[in-house]
Coordinates of C-alpha atoms and ligand atoms in Angstrom, one line a residue:
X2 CA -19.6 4.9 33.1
X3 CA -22.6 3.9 31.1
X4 CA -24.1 0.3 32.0
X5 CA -22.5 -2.7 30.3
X6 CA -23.4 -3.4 26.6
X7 CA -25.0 -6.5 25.6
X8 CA -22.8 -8.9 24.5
X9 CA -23.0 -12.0 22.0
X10 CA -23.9 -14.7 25.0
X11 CA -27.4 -12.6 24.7
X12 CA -27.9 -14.1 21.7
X13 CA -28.1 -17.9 22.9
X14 CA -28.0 -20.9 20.5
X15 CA -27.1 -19.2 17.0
X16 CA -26.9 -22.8 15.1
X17 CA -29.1 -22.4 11.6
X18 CA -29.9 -18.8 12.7
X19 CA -29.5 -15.6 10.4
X20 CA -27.7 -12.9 11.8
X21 CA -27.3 -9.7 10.7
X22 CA -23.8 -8.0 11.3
X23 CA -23.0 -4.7 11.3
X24 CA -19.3 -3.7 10.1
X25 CA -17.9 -0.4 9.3
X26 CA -15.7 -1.8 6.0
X27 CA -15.4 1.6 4.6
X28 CA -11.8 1.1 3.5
X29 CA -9.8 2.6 1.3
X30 CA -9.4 1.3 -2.3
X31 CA -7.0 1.5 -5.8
X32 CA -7.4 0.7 -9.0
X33 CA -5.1 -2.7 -10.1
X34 CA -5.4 -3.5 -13.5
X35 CA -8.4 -1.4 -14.6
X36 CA -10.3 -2.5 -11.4
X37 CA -11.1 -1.0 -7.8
X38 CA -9.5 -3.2 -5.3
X39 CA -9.5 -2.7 -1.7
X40 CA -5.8 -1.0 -0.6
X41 CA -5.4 -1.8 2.8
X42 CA -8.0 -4.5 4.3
X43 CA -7.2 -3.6 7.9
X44 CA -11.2 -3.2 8.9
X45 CA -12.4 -6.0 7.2
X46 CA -9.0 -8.5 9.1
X47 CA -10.3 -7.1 12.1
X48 CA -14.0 -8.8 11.8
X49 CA -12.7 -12.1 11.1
X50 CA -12.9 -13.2 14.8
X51 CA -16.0 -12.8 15.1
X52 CA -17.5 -14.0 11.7
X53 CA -15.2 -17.0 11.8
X54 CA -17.2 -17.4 15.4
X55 CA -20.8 -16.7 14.5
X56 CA -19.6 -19.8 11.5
X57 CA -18.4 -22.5 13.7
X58 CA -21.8 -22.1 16.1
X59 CA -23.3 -22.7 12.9
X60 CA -24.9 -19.1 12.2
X61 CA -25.5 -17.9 8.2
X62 CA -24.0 -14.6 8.3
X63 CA -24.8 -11.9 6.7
X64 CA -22.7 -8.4 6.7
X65 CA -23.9 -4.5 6.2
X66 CA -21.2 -1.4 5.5
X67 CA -21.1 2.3 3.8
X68 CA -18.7 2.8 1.8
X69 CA -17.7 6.2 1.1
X70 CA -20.3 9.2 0.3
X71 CA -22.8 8.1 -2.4
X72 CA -25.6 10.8 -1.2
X73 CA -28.3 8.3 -0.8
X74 CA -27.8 7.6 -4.7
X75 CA -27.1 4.4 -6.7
X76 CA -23.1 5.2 -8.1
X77 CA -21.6 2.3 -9.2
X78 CA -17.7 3.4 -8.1
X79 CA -19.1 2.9 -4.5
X80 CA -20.5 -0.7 -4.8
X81 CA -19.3 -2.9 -2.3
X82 CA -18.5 -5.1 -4.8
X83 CA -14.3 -5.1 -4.4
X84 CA -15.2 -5.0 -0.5
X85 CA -17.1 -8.5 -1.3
X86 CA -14.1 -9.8 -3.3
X87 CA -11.8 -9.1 -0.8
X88 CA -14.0 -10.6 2.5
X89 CA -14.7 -14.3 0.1
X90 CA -10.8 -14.3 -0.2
X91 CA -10.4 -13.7 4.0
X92 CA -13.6 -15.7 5.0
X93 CA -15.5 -18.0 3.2
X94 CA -19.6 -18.3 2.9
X95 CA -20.1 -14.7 4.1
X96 CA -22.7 -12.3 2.5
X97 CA -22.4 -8.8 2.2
X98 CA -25.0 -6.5 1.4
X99 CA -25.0 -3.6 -1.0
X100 CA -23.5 -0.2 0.4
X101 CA -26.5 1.3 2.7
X102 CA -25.7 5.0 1.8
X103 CA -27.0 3.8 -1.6
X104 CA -30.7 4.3 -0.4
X105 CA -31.4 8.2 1.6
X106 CA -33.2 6.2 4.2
X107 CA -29.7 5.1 5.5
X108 CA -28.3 8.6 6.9
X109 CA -32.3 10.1 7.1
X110 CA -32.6 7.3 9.8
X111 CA -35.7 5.9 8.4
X112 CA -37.4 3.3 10.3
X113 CA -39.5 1.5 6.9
X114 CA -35.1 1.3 5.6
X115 CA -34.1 0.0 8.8
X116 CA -36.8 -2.6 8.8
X117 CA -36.4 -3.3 5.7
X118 CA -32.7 -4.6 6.1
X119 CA -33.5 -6.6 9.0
X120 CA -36.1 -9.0 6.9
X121 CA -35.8 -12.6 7.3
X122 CA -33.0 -12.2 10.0
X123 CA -33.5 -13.5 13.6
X124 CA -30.9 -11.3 15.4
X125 CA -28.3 -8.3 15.1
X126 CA -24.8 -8.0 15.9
X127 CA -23.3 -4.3 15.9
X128 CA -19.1 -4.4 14.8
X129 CA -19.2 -1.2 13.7
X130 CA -17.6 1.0 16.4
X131 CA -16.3 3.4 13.9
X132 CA -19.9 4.0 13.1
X133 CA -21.4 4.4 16.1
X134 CA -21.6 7.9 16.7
X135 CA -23.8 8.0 14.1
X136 CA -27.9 7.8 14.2
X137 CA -28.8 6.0 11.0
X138 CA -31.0 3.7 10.0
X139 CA -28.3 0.6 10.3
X140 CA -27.4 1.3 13.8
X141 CA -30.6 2.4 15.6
X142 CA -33.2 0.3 14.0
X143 CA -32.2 -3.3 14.2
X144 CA -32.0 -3.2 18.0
X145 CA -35.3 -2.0 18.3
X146 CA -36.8 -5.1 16.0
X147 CA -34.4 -7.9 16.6
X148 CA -32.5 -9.5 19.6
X149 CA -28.7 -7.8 19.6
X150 CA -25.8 -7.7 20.8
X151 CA -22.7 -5.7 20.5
X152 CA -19.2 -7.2 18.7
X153 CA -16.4 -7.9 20.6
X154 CA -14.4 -5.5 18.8
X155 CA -17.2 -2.8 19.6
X156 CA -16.7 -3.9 23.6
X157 CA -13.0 -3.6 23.5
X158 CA -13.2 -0.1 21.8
X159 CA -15.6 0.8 24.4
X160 CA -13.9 -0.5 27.4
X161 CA -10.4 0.4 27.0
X162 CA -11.4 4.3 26.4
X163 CA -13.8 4.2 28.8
X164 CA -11.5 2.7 31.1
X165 CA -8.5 5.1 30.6
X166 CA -10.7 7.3 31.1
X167 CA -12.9 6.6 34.1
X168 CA -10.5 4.7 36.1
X169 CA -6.7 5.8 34.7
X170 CA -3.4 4.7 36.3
X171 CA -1.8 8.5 37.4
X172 CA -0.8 10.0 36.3
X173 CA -2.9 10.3 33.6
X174 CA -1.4 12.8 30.3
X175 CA -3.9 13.8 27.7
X176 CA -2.2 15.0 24.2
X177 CA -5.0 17.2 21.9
X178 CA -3.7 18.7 19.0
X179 CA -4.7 19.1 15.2
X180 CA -6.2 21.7 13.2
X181 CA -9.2 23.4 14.7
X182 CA -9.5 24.9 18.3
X183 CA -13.1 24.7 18.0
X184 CA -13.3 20.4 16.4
X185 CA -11.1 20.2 19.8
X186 CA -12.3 22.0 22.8
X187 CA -14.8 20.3 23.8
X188 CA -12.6 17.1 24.4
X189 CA -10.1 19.5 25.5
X190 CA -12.2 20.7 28.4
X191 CA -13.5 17.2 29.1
X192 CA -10.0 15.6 29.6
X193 CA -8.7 19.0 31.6
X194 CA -11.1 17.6 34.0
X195 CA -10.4 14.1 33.7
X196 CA -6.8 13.7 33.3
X197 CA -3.8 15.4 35.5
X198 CA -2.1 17.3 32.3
X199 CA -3.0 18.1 29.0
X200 CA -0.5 18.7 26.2
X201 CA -1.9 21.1 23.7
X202 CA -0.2 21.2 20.4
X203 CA -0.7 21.7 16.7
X204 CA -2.6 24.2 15.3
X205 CA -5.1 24.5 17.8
X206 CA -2.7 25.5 20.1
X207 CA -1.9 28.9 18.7
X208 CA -5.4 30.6 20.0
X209 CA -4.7 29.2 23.7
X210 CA -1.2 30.9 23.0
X211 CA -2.8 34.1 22.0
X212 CA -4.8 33.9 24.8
X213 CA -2.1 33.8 27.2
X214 CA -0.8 37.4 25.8
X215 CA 1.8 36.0 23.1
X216 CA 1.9 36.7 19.5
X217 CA 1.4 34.1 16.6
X218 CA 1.8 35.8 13.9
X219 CA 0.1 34.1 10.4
X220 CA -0.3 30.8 12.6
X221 CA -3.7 29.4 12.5
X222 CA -6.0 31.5 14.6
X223 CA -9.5 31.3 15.9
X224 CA -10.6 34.3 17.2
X225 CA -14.3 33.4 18.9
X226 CA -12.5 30.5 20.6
X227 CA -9.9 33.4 22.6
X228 CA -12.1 33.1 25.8
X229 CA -12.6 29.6 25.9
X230 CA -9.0 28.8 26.0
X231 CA -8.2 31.5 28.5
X232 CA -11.0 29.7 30.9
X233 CA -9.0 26.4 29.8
X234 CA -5.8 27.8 30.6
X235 CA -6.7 28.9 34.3
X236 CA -7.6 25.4 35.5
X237 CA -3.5 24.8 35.2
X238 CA -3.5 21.6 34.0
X239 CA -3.2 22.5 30.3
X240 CA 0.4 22.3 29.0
X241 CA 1.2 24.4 25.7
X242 CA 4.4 24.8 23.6
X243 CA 7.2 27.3 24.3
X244 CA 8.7 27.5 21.5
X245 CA 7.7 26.8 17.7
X246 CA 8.9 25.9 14.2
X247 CA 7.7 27.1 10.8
X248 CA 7.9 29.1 7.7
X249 CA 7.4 32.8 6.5
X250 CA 3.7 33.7 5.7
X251 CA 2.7 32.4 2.2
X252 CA 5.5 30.1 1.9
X253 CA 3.9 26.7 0.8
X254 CA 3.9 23.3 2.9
X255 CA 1.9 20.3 2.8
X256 CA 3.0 16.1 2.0
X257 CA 4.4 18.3 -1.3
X258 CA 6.8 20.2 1.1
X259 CA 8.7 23.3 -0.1
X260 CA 11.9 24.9 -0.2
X261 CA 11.7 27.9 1.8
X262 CA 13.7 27.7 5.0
X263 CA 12.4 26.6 8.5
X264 CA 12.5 29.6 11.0
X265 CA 13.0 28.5 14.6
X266 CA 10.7 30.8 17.5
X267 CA 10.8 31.0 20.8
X268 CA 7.3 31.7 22.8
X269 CA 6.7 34.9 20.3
X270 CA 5.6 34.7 16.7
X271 CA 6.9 37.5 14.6
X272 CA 4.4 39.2 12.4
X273 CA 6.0 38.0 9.1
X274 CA 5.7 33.8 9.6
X275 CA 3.8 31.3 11.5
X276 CA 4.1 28.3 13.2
X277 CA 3.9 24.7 12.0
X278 CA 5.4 22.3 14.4
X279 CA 5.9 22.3 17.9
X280 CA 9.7 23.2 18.8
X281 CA 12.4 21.3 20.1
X282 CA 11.9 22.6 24.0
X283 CA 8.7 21.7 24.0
X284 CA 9.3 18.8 22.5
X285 CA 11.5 18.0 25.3
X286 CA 9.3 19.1 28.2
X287 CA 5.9 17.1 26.6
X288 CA 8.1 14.0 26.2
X289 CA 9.3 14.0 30.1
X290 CA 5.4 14.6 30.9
X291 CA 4.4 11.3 28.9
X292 CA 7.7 9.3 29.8
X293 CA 6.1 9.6 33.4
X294 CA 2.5 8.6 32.5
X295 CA 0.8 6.1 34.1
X296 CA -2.2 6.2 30.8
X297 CA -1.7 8.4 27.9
X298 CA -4.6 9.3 25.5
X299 CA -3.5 11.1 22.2
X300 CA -5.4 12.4 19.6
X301 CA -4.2 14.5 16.8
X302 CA -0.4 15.5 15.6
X303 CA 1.5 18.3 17.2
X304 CA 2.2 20.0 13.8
X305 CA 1.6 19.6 9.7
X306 CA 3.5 16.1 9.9
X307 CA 2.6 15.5 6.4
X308 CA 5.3 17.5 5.7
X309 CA 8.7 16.0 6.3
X310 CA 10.0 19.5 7.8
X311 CA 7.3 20.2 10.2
X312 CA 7.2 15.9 11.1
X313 CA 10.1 16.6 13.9
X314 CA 7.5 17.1 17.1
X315 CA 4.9 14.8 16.4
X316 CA 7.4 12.2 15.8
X317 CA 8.7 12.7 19.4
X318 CA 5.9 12.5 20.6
X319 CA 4.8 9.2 19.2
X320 CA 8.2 8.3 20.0
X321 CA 7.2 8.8 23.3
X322 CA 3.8 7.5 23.6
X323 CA 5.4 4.1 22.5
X324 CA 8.1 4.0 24.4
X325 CA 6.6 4.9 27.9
X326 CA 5.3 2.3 30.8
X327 CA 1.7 4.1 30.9
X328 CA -0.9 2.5 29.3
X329 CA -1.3 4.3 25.7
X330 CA -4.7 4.9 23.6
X331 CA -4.0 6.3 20.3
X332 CA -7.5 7.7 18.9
X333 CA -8.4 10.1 16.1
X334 CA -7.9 9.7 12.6
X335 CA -4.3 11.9 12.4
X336 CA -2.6 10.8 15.1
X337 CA -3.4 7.1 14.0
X338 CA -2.0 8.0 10.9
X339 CA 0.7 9.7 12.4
X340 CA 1.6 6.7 14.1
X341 CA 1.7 4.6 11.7
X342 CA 4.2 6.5 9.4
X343 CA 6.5 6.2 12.0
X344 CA 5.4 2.6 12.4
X345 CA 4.9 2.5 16.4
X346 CA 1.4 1.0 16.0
X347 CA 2.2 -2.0 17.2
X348 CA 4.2 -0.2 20.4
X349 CA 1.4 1.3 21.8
X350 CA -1.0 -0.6 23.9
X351 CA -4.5 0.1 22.2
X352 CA -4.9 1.9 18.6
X353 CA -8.9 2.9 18.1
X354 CA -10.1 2.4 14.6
X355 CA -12.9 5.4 14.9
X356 CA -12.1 8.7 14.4
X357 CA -15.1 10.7 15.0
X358 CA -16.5 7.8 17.8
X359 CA -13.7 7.7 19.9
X360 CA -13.8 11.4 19.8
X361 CA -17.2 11.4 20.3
X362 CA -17.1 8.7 22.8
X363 CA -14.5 10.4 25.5
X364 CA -16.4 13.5 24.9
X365 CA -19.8 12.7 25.5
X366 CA -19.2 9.5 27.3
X367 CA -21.8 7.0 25.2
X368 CA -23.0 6.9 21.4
X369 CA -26.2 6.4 20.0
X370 CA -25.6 3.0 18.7
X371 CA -24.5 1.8 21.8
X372 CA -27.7 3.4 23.4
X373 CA -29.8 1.5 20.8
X374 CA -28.1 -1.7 22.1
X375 CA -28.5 -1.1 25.9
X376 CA -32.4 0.0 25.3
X377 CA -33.0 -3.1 22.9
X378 CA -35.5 -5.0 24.7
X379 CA -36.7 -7.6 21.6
X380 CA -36.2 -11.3 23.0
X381 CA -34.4 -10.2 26.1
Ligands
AMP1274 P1 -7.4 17.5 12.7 O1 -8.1 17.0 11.5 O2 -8.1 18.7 13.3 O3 -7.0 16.5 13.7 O4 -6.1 18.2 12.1 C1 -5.1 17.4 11.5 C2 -4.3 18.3 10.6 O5 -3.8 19.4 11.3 C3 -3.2 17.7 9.9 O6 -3.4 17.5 8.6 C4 -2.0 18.7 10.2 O7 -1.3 19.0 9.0 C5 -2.8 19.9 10.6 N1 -2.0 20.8 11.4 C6 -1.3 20.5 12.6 N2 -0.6 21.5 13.1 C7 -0.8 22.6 12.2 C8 -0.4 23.9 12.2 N3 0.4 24.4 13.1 N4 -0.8 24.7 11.1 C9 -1.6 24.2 10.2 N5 -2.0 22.9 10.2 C10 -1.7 22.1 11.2

């Protein structure tokens, strides 16, 4: 495991200081009224231990975010600005500065931006987990001008996949599923070697199918990854479905759903349909494997969930997840989701807020912002 992050104790006596934070408040937003208002304020609620901290040692604190894909462009519908209104309502006396994907020196990682935003601050705190995986200018600069630390939310995030990872009660059941074979095997192949089982599902799992000599029909197919599931398949611990639901070829599906009937399969897909959703037998079989888990990491749904008809095995799953002893990670944008439309979030031990970092971080095992804060040397 990569050496211990600097944490906020680095910082020493904060009283009258100006610190520069770090969030990832890139949250979702409606309009009300004629006016953009933040929709669900989950990311910014999450900072408020530690700015409510960094106020009663007596710190002026001042917060940095994206917000959605500006282009390195100045477009007012991605101003902060209903961010702002929502943070003065949760926390008082708390500046936030203007989204940082407004200037191209954000995502070019340009060191005059970077130093730029650190200007009259004494020290750097990075909260931004969900951002982490990226190297721009907000992330990797600061740390190399000013004393930093990393949040406590960033720690957490860090530690508990880290730990399931590196040192998991057994056994240990990874669940990979989603769209894309090739978004997936990487992480696949990481957790075949860390973990005793991984459960395969989705969409991805339809090449490792194919691989194993069964055929899948119009189910979603990638043909360059054939090999690199067969390799996958012959270390044994990779678990895939048995049988499958789904639709004819062509027939629509989606959160709009349809009105075609669901075929059932067993471990063949006939020519004419495809798969969409795990089956009821595996269903069964993945659920006895996480029941018995002593950690569970999931990321990514077993089928289309969005659509009520093909929700049936991902629900189980979660099910599952939430109801077993082990100690459960949920990671991955879709399979937080997921989740929370069946509304187990609270049932599982640890949900992570970043997508692409937690991905990132089981797959590769560190980020570059939290190399930025182990190598940051200023006023250590
Ligand atoms: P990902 O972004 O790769 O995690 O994929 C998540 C998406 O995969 C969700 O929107 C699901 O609807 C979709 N998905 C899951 N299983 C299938 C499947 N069998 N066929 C097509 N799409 C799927």
């Amino acid at each position: 495991m990569p050496a211990q992050l600097p944490g906020i104790e680095r910082l020493g006596d904060l009283n009258g200081k100006k610190v520069l934070v770090r969030v990832d408040f890139n949250t979702p937003v409606h309009l009300v009224d004629g006016r953009l208002e933040v929709a669900d304020d989950f990311r910014i609620r999450a900072t408020l231990p530690l700015l409510e901290d960094l106020k009663s040692r007596g710190a002026l604190v001042a917060c940095m975010t994206h917000f959605g894909r500006p282009n390195g462009k100045v477009v007012p519908e991605f101003s902060v600005e209903p961010v702002r209104r929502r943070l003065n309502e949760l926390c008082d006396g708390i500046q936030l500065l203007e989204n940082l994907r407004f200037n191209p020196g954000e995502e070019a990682n340009d060191p005059a931006f970077g130093a730029s935003l650190v200007e009259g601050f004494d020290c750097f705190i990075n909260e931004a987990f969900g951002a982490s995986h990226r190297a721009h200018a907000s992330i990797m600069i600061p740390p190399t001008l000013l004393p930093s630390a990393a949040g406590p939310n960033l720690q957490k995030e860090v530690s508990t996949l880290l730990g399931a990872l590196e040192n998991p009660v057994r056994p240990f059941v990874a669940i990979v599923g989603g769209a894309k074979v090739k978004d997936k095997l990487a992480i696949t192949k990481v957790l075949s070697q860390k973990a005793d089982a991984v459960i395969v599902g989705g969409g991805m799992a339809y090449t490792f199918e194919f691989a194993e000599g069964r055929t899948i029909g119009g189910s979603l197919f990638d043909e360059t990854n054939v090999e690199n599931c067969r390799e996958l398949l012959a270390t044994g611990k990779i678990r895939i479905p048995i049988d499958s639901r789904g639709l004819e070829n062509g027939q629509p599906f989606g959160p709009d759903g349809g009105i075609a009937p669901v075929q059932s399969f067993g471990e063949d897909i006939p020519e004419g349909s495809m798969g969409l959703d795990i089956g009821t037998l595996s269903a069964a079989m993945f659920v006895e494997e996480i029941l018995n888990a002593g950690t569970i990491l999931w990321n990514g749904p077993m089928g289309v969930f969005e659509d009520t008809r093909f929700a049936t095995g991902t629900e189980a799953i979660a099910n599952a997840v939430a109801t077993s002893k082990g100690f459960s990670v949920v990671g991955g944008g879709d399979s937080v989701a997921a989740i929370q439309k069946f509304h187990l979030e609270n049932e599982v031990d640890f949900v992570s807020t970043g997508g692409g970092a937690s991905l990132e971080l089981v797959e590769l095992g560190d980020l570059p912002g939290l190399r930025a804060l182990r190598d940051s040397k200023v006023g250590a």
